[in-house]
Short mmCIF file of C-alpha atoms in Angstrom, two decimals:
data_model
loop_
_atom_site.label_atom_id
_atom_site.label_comp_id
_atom_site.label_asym_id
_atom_site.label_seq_id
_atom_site.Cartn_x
_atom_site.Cartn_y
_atom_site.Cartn_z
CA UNK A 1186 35.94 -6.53 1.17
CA UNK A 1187 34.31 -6.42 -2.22
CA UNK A 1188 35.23 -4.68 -5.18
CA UNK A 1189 33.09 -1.80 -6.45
CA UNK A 1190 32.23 -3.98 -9.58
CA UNK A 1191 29.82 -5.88 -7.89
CA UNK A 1192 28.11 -3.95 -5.54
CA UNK A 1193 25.71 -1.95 -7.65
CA UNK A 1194 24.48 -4.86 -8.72
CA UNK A 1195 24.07 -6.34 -5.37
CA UNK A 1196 22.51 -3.43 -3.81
CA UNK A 1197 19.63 -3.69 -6.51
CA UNK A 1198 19.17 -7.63 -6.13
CA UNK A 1199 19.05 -6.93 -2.03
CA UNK A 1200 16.97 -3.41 -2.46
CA UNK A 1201 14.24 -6.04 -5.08
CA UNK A 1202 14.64 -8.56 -2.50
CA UNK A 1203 13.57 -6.54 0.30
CA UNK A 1204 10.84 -5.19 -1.39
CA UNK A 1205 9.66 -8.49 -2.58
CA UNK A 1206 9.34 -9.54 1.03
CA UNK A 1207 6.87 -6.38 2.28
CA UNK A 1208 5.21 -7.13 -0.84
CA UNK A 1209 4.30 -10.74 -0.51
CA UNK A 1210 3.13 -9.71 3.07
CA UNK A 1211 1.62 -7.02 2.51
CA UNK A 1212 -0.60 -8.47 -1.10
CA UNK A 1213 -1.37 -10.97 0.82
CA UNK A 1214 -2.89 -9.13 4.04
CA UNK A 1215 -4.80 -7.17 1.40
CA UNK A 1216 -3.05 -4.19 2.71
CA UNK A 1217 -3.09 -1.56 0.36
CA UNK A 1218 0.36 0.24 1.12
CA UNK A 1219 1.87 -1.82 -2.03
CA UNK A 1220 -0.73 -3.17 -4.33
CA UNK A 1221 2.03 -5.40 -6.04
CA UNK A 1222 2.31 -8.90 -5.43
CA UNK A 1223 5.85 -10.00 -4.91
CA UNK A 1224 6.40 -12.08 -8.12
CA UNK A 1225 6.02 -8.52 -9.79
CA UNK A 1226 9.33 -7.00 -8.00
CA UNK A 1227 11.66 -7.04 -10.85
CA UNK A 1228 15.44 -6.33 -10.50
CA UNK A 1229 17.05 -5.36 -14.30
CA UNK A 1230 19.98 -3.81 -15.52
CA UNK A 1231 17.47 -1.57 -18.10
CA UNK A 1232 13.96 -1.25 -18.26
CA UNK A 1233 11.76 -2.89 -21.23
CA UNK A 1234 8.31 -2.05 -20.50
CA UNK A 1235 7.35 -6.16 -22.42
CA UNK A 1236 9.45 -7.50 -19.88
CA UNK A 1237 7.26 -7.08 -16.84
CA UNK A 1238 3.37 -7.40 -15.78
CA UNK A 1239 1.49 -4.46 -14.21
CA UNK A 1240 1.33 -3.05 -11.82
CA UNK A 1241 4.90 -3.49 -11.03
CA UNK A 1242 8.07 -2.44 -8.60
CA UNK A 1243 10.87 -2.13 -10.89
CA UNK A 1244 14.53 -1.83 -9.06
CA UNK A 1245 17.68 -0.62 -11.23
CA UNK A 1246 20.16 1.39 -11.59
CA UNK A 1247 20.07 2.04 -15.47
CA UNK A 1248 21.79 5.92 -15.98
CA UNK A 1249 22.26 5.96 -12.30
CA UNK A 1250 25.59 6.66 -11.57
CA UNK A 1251 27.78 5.87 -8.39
CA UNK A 1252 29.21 8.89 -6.86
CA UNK A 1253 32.86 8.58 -4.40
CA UNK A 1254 32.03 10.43 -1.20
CA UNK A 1255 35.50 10.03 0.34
CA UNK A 1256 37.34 6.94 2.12
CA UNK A 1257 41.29 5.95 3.12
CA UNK A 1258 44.23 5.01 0.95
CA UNK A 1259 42.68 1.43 0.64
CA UNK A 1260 39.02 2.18 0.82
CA UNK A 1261 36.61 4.54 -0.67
CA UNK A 1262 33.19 5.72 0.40
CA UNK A 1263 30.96 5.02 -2.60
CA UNK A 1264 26.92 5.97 -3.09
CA UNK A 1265 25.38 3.66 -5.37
CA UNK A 1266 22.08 5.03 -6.61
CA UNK A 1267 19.22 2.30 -6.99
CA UNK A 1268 16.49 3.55 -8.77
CA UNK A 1269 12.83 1.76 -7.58
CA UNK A 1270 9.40 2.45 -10.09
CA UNK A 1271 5.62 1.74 -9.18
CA UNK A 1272 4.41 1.03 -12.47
CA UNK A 1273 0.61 0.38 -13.09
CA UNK A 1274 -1.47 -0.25 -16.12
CA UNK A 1275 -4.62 2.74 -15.48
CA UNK A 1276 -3.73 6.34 -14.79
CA UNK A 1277 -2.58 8.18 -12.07
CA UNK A 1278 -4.95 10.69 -10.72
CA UNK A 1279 -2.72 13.05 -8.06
CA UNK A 1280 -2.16 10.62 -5.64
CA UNK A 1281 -3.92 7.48 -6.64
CA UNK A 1282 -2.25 4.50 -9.07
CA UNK A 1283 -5.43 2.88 -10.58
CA UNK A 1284 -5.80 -0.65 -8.99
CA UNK A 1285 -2.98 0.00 -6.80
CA UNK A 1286 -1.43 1.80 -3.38
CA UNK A 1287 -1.77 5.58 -3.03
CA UNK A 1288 1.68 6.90 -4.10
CA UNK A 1289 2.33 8.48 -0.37
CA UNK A 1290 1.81 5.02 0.98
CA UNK A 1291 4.21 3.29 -1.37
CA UNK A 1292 6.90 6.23 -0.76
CA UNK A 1293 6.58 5.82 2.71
CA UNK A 1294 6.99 2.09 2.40
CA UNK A 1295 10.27 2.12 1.09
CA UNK A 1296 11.48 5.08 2.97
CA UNK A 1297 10.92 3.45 5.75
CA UNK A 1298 12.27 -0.08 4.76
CA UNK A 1299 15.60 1.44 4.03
CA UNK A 1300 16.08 5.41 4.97
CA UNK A 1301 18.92 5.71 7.69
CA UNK A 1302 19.44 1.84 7.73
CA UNK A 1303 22.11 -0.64 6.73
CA UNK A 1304 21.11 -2.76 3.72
CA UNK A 1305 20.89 -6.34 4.48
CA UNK A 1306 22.38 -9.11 2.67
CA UNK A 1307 25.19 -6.59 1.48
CA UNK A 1308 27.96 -5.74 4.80
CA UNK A 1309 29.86 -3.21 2.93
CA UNK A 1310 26.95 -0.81 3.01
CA UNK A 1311 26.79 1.21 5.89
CA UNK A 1312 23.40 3.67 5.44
CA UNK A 1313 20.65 4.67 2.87
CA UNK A 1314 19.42 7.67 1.72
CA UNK A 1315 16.04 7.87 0.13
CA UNK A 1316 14.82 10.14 -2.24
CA UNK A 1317 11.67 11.04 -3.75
CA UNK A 1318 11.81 11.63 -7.94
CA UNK A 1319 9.19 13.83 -9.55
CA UNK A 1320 5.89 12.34 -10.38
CA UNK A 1321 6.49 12.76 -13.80
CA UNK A 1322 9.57 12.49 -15.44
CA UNK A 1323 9.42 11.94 -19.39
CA UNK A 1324 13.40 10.98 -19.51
CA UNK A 1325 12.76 7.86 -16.89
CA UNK A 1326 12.32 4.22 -19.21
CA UNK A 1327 8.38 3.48 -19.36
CA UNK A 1328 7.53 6.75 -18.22
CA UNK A 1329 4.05 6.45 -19.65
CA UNK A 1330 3.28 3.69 -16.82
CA UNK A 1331 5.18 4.92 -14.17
CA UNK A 1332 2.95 6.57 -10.79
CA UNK A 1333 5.88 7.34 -8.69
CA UNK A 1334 9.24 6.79 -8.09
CA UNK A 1335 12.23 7.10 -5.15
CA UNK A 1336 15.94 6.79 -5.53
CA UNK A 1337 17.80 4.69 -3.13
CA UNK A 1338 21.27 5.52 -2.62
CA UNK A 1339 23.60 3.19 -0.79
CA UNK A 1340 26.57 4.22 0.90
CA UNK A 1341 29.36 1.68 1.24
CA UNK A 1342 32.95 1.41 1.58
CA UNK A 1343 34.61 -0.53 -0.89
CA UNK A 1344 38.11 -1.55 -1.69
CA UNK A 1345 39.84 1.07 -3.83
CA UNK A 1346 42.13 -1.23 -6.44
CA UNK A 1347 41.76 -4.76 -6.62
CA UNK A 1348 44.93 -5.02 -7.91
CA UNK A 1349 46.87 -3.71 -4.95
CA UNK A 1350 49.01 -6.49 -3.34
CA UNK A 1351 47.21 -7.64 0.22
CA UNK A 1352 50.91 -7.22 2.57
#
């Protein structure tokens, strides 16, 4: 069992990585659900808009927060928010990213790559939740580029103290 230290971060490395897979697929097919291709699925700890190329996926979980939903005396149930970002160079008109996927499409993309499943590559987590943000929100980092945006929360049971004695 893993230690609540780590997981955030492994949720967004497995949340980028899964993403990184539908993208390469789907770039390649020309199918326009994603519009990125995958070597433009970044996983950060904080956004700097110089860091990536447009259009982009961005996956963190900068001012995202974890939240303890309940557990045992050894375990707790934690949510780890992920936060994921289409980011594209043109403007957004209603439901369009210039160059890119309609904003439904890439919604529905992730919700249904990880809403109601386990996450893979990381056991502890048992389901996802996905969320759709507003289409605009001026306190989200690059908000100028960003189309659209989902939150994907990660529930997984994690070991309370790692300092408890393992008897």
């Amino acid at each position: 069992m893993a230690y609540t230290a780590d997981v955030h971060g492994r949720i967004r490395d497995a949340v980028a990585a899964a993403l990184r897979g539908v993208a390469e697929t789907m770039y390649a097919d020309g199918d326009g659900a994603f519009g990125v291709p995958a070597e433009q699925v970044y996983a950060v700890n904080k956004f700097v808009r110089t860091q990536v190329d447009l259009p982009a996926v961005v996956v963190s979980y900068e001012g995202l927060a974890e939240q303890v939903r309940g557990g045992t005396n050894r375990e707790d149930d934690v949510a780890y928010p992920v936060f994921v970002g289409l980011y594209v160079n043109g403007p957004v008109n209603n439901e369009t990213a210039a160059g890119g996927p309609t904003l439904t499409q890439f919604r529905d993309t992730v919700r249904g790559l990880f809403h109601n499943r386990r996450l893979a590559g990381v056991p502890e987590v048992y389901q996802c939740e996905v969320s759709p943000q507003p289409l605009v929100q001026e306190g989200l980092p690059g908000y100028e580029q960003l189309a659209t945006s989902v939150v994907v929360t990660a529930a997984a049971r994690v070991e309370r103290n790692p300092t408890w004695s393992k008897t």
